[in-house]
XYZ file of C-alpha atoms in Angstrom:
367
model
C 0.000 0.000 0.000
C 2.829 2.368 0.826
C 4.515 1.555 -2.523
C 1.324 2.375 -4.379
C 1.085 5.767 -2.718
C 4.692 6.623 -3.489
C 4.670 5.579 -7.168
C 4.045 8.349 -9.696
C 1.204 8.380 -12.175
C 2.095 9.038 -15.843
C 1.015 12.510 -17.085
C -1.548 11.177 -19.514
C -3.758 14.247 -19.493
C -0.849 16.620 -20.026
C 0.371 14.554 -22.970
C -3.089 14.468 -24.493
C -3.321 18.248 -24.276
C 0.139 18.643 -25.851
C -0.722 16.238 -28.651
C -3.996 18.029 -29.383
C -2.196 21.377 -29.404
C 0.314 20.018 -31.921
C -2.507 18.776 -34.142
C -4.316 22.076 -33.949
C -1.125 23.969 -34.851
C -0.492 21.658 -37.797
C -4.059 22.157 -38.986
C -3.602 25.925 -38.764
C -0.658 25.638 -41.154
C 2.093 26.081 -38.561
C 4.401 23.721 -40.486
C 4.399 26.333 -43.291
C 3.605 29.676 -41.654
C 5.285 29.191 -38.246
C 7.827 26.537 -39.089
C 10.389 27.592 -36.478
C 7.883 27.728 -33.652
C 6.398 24.395 -34.705
C 9.835 22.704 -34.850
C 10.474 23.871 -31.277
C 7.169 22.425 -30.094
C 7.862 19.190 -31.933
C 11.345 18.909 -30.389
C 9.874 19.338 -26.924
C 7.339 16.649 -27.705
C 10.069 14.200 -28.732
C 11.944 14.914 -25.519
C 8.764 14.429 -23.489
C 8.164 11.035 -25.129
C 11.731 9.986 -24.430
C 11.483 11.170 -20.832
C 8.334 9.105 -20.317
C 9.943 6.077 -21.945
C 12.962 6.346 -19.656
C 10.736 6.317 -16.615
C 8.801 3.328 -17.925
C 12.025 1.336 -18.050
C 12.539 1.832 -14.289
C 10.947 -0.140 -11.424
C 7.493 1.349 -10.901
C 8.302 2.500 -7.364
C 11.307 4.513 -8.728
C 9.479 6.266 -11.568
C 9.284 10.063 -11.676
C 7.323 11.598 -14.543
C 7.904 15.202 -13.541
C 10.425 15.790 -16.369
C 8.045 14.309 -18.962
C 5.192 16.344 -17.469
C 7.143 19.616 -17.762
C 8.247 18.847 -21.305
C 4.681 18.060 -22.352
C 3.491 21.337 -20.838
C 6.228 23.195 -22.727
C 5.218 21.353 -25.882
C 1.660 22.571 -25.510
C 2.751 26.165 -24.928
C 5.009 26.171 -27.995
C 2.322 24.523 -30.082
C -0.228 27.129 -29.052
C 2.226 29.871 -29.934
C 2.964 28.226 -33.292
C -0.764 28.082 -34.038
C -1.239 31.710 -33.097
C 1.712 32.854 -35.214
C 0.592 30.703 -38.142
C -2.922 32.121 -38.103
C -1.627 35.687 -37.961
C 0.970 35.192 -40.700
C -1.446 33.264 -42.906
C -4.051 35.998 -42.619
C -1.452 38.656 -43.333
C -0.046 36.806 -46.350
C -3.518 36.041 -47.629
C -4.437 39.694 -47.456
C -1.176 40.725 -49.130
C -1.614 38.104 -51.848
C -5.193 39.221 -52.573
C -4.172 42.872 -52.803
C -1.163 42.123 -55.010
C -3.074 39.737 -57.259
C -5.847 42.266 -57.803
C -3.294 44.920 -58.679
C -1.317 42.696 -61.042
C -4.476 41.322 -62.682
C -5.565 44.882 -63.429
C -2.156 45.728 -64.893
C -2.040 42.517 -66.918
C -5.506 43.173 -68.382
C -4.568 46.754 -69.163
C -1.233 45.980 -70.745
C -2.406 42.802 -72.448
C -4.920 44.686 -74.546
C -2.320 47.317 -75.349
C 0.414 44.790 -76.104
C -2.029 43.056 -78.451
C -2.538 46.322 -80.298
C 0.856 47.990 -80.231
C 3.825 46.210 -81.843
C 6.346 46.788 -79.077
C 9.746 45.072 -79.013
C 9.789 41.281 -78.714
C 11.905 41.506 -75.539
C 9.194 43.591 -73.825
C 6.481 41.206 -74.951
C 8.516 38.246 -73.641
C 8.979 39.976 -70.272
C 5.273 40.722 -70.071
C 4.288 37.122 -70.882
C 6.712 35.835 -68.218
C 5.034 38.151 -65.706
C 1.589 36.954 -66.735
C 2.629 33.310 -66.243
C 3.961 34.090 -62.770
C 0.647 35.725 -61.907
C -1.169 32.545 -62.961
C 1.189 30.430 -60.818
C 0.478 32.778 -57.921
C -3.263 32.280 -58.398
C -2.848 28.492 -58.349
C -0.786 28.684 -55.156
C -3.410 30.968 -53.629
C -6.153 28.453 -54.428
C -4.069 25.788 -52.652
C -3.836 28.199 -49.682
C -0.070 28.323 -50.093
C 0.106 32.043 -49.404
C 3.889 32.103 -49.010
C 4.373 30.889 -52.576
C 1.474 32.954 -53.893
C 2.930 36.137 -52.407
C 6.425 35.401 -53.723
C 5.139 34.625 -57.230
C 2.877 37.654 -57.438
C 5.713 39.957 -56.365
C 7.880 38.558 -59.146
C 4.969 38.992 -61.567
C 4.462 42.567 -60.440
C 8.103 43.377 -61.122
C 8.091 41.896 -64.626
C 4.709 43.273 -65.696
C 5.455 46.702 -64.268
C 8.863 46.816 -65.912
C 7.498 45.736 -69.310
C 4.693 48.286 -69.090
C 7.007 51.096 -68.028
C 9.489 50.324 -70.802
C 6.711 50.175 -73.396
C 5.276 53.463 -72.145
C 8.684 55.089 -72.316
C 9.225 53.761 -75.842
C 5.851 55.030 -77.044
C 6.316 58.419 -75.469
C 9.613 58.791 -77.272
C 7.917 57.779 -80.524
C 5.094 60.264 -79.980
C 7.496 63.170 -79.546
C 7.114 63.478 -83.326
C 3.392 64.282 -83.078
C 3.956 68.070 -83.598
C 5.991 67.326 -86.729
C 3.332 64.909 -88.013
C 0.643 67.516 -87.361
C 2.619 69.979 -89.520
C 2.897 67.369 -92.269
C -0.861 66.833 -92.225
C -1.531 70.594 -92.222
C 0.831 71.067 -95.175
C -0.953 68.300 -97.067
C -4.378 69.828 -96.451
C -3.049 73.232 -97.495
C -1.600 71.687 -100.660
C -4.995 70.122 -101.395
C -6.648 73.520 -101.053
C -4.063 75.356 -103.136
C -4.103 72.752 -105.894
C -7.849 72.170 -105.682
C -6.902 68.513 -105.629
C -7.347 65.303 -103.676
C -4.916 64.537 -100.840
C -4.720 61.610 -98.463
C -3.550 61.569 -94.824
C -2.919 58.238 -93.082
C -2.891 58.238 -89.243
C -1.406 54.877 -88.266
C -2.077 54.977 -84.542
C -5.710 56.058 -85.083
C -6.108 53.480 -87.869
C -7.672 56.123 -90.084
C -7.363 57.281 -93.665
C -8.557 60.853 -94.279
C -9.347 62.066 -97.789
C -9.342 65.806 -98.553
C -10.617 67.478 -101.691
C -9.789 71.162 -102.194
C -8.741 71.409 -98.559
C -11.978 69.958 -97.198
C -12.280 66.562 -95.605
C -14.357 64.450 -97.934
C -14.145 61.037 -96.288
C -12.635 59.018 -93.462
C -12.014 55.274 -93.575
C -10.775 52.601 -91.159
C -7.536 50.956 -92.205
C -5.363 47.941 -91.458
C -1.582 47.856 -91.495
C 1.306 45.452 -91.116
C 1.932 43.703 -87.777
C 5.046 45.856 -87.151
C 3.484 49.161 -88.134
C 4.994 51.200 -85.293
C 7.817 53.372 -86.631
C 9.114 54.232 -90.073
C 9.803 51.440 -92.538
C 13.527 50.687 -92.338
C 14.064 47.776 -94.714
C 12.395 45.207 -96.933
C 10.470 42.600 -94.972
C 10.120 44.514 -91.686
C 6.301 44.731 -92.147
C 6.384 48.437 -91.281
C 4.493 51.219 -93.031
C 6.658 54.199 -94.036
C 6.095 57.671 -92.590
C 6.524 60.762 -94.749
C 5.293 62.689 -97.767
C 4.533 60.622 -100.844
C 2.325 60.708 -103.926
C 0.447 58.187 -105.999
C 2.509 56.856 -108.899
C 0.173 54.102 -110.160
C -3.491 53.246 -110.033
C -4.090 49.505 -110.282
C -7.386 47.763 -110.702
C -8.534 44.188 -110.942
C -6.038 42.256 -113.110
C -3.150 44.560 -112.117
C -3.320 43.949 -108.370
C -3.965 41.015 -106.053
C -5.870 43.217 -103.621
C -8.943 44.408 -105.470
C -7.721 47.934 -106.302
C -4.534 49.724 -105.322
C -2.848 53.122 -105.247
C 0.919 52.598 -105.343
C 2.986 55.385 -103.773
C 6.554 56.521 -104.450
C 8.195 54.705 -101.540
C 11.166 54.791 -101.285
C 11.681 58.469 -102.096
C 14.995 60.326 -101.805
C 14.547 60.928 -98.072
C 13.874 57.226 -97.476
C 16.946 56.218 -99.496
C 19.163 58.613 -97.564
C 17.853 57.354 -94.192
C 18.389 53.775 -95.326
C 21.942 54.529 -96.488
C 22.834 56.245 -93.204
C 21.323 53.417 -91.127
C 23.438 50.870 -92.979
C 26.514 53.042 -92.579
C 25.899 53.194 -88.820
C 25.568 49.423 -88.692
C 21.913 49.587 -87.666
C 20.880 47.362 -90.578
C 22.445 44.160 -91.900
C 24.750 44.440 -94.909
C 22.375 42.411 -97.036
C 19.379 44.587 -96.087
C 17.305 46.020 -98.928
C 15.080 49.049 -98.746
C 11.950 47.404 -100.190
C 9.114 49.058 -102.070
C 5.704 48.474 -103.640
C 3.885 50.227 -100.805
C 0.225 50.683 -101.676
C -3.125 51.764 -100.396
C -5.190 48.790 -101.471
C -8.404 46.868 -100.937
C -9.284 43.535 -99.325
C -9.236 45.155 -95.870
C -11.815 44.626 -93.161
C -10.161 41.514 -91.717
C -10.045 43.032 -88.232
C -6.284 42.653 -87.834
C -2.959 43.987 -89.046
C -2.050 41.614 -91.862
C -0.234 43.502 -94.637
C 3.518 43.696 -95.151
C 3.543 47.455 -94.766
C 0.721 48.550 -97.062
C -2.476 50.295 -96.008
C -5.560 48.111 -96.517
C -9.126 49.462 -96.880
C -12.420 47.692 -97.246
C -13.306 47.272 -100.904
C -16.276 49.624 -100.779
C -14.029 52.330 -99.263
C -11.356 51.540 -101.842
C -13.899 52.159 -104.588
C -14.494 55.681 -103.270
C -10.871 56.655 -102.721
C -9.863 55.099 -106.020
C -12.377 57.324 -107.759
C -11.131 60.485 -106.007
C -7.373 59.823 -106.340
C -5.183 60.069 -109.399
C -1.516 59.767 -110.251
C 0.115 62.661 -108.400
C -2.313 62.639 -105.472
C -0.398 63.600 -102.366
C -0.245 60.955 -99.626
C 1.085 61.783 -96.158
C 1.584 58.982 -93.672
C 2.119 59.830 -89.983
C 2.545 57.825 -86.798
C -0.166 59.777 -84.966
C -1.887 63.137 -85.132
C -2.372 63.339 -81.377
C -1.113 61.685 -78.222
C -3.698 59.200 -76.940
C -5.198 60.377 -73.613
C -4.549 56.946 -72.113
C -0.831 57.439 -72.659
C -0.897 60.864 -71.065
C -2.356 59.201 -67.948
C 0.696 57.010 -67.487
C -0.683 54.175 -69.484
C -0.111 52.985 -73.005
C -2.217 53.505 -76.049
C -5.932 53.319 -76.498
C -6.049 52.343 -80.099
C -8.937 50.638 -81.796
C -9.250 46.968 -81.033
C -7.914 44.528 -83.581
C -9.021 40.973 -83.011
C -6.942 37.894 -83.636
C -3.290 37.232 -84.385
C -1.398 38.477 -87.389
C -1.150 35.188 -89.211
C -2.572 36.195 -92.524
C -0.371 36.157 -95.607
C 1.384 39.382 -96.530
C -0.158 41.549 -99.153
C 2.824 43.542 -100.324
C 6.383 44.456 -99.467
């Protein structure tokens, strides 16, 4: 009877509480969001188990479970702390991930539409796509409630998307510095039309518009389609760019004489184009084998809803009928990048150009 009174009882209840606390912490995500605190709790638990086992190996009247009891209590305290930290960090990361994902989604949507419309450099497009993929990976991690990974991925996405957008904006702003010059070109062309009592054509690439003037008055306005790399002046054969400058119609082609319904061929390259091409080659900006190209036309078969030519300006056939009737050999044609800076770009965004659906996979129409 005396031995029974002196023997110690195992701390079953304390161990049960510690074990439940560990389970609760694990369920709260402590292995991910409070890994250090959880490892400490787990280490205490292992020590508590070992302490109990050591006592079990002794004669029952010599057992002392106090050490195991204390370790189990410590385990429970560390587990509770791990759970508390995990819940707080998880909530914080979840909130941060939601905020960042919403921001990046908005930027991706904004830039995606603009990148689809504006032929920016391939390196910028590649950077943007990489950012978009990281955003998608972040969303998948978020759905798995892995907020650490989601937050890390979305921050990487934010950096890439923001950088691509900023670089594209900077590039376009530099390009649009020529708007005042292009406005003068258009004004000169309209004045020429008035003085000569003749037809003149102004092409605004960024607005996707062809304006026709007769005797200085605007007679018509048509939607147009261009080549996939329309941004900037045409630099060489095969670059799919539309030239920018003053030109005039040198040939009128109809039916059997053109593949594209009707066409007005312009005098590209003129002397200015040839000089720019020569200087670019001399500076090493173009390959030695580069050629300047030609056969730039305003032609029909447009209305595809995408930029598909190789540098020409495509109109719908019914619009081509009208302009073909008004134009003649010698008609002045002025092609500009833009006649005004898009408001969207002035608000630290890119360009709000008209939407062109689909990819540019159609065969080229001209050189």
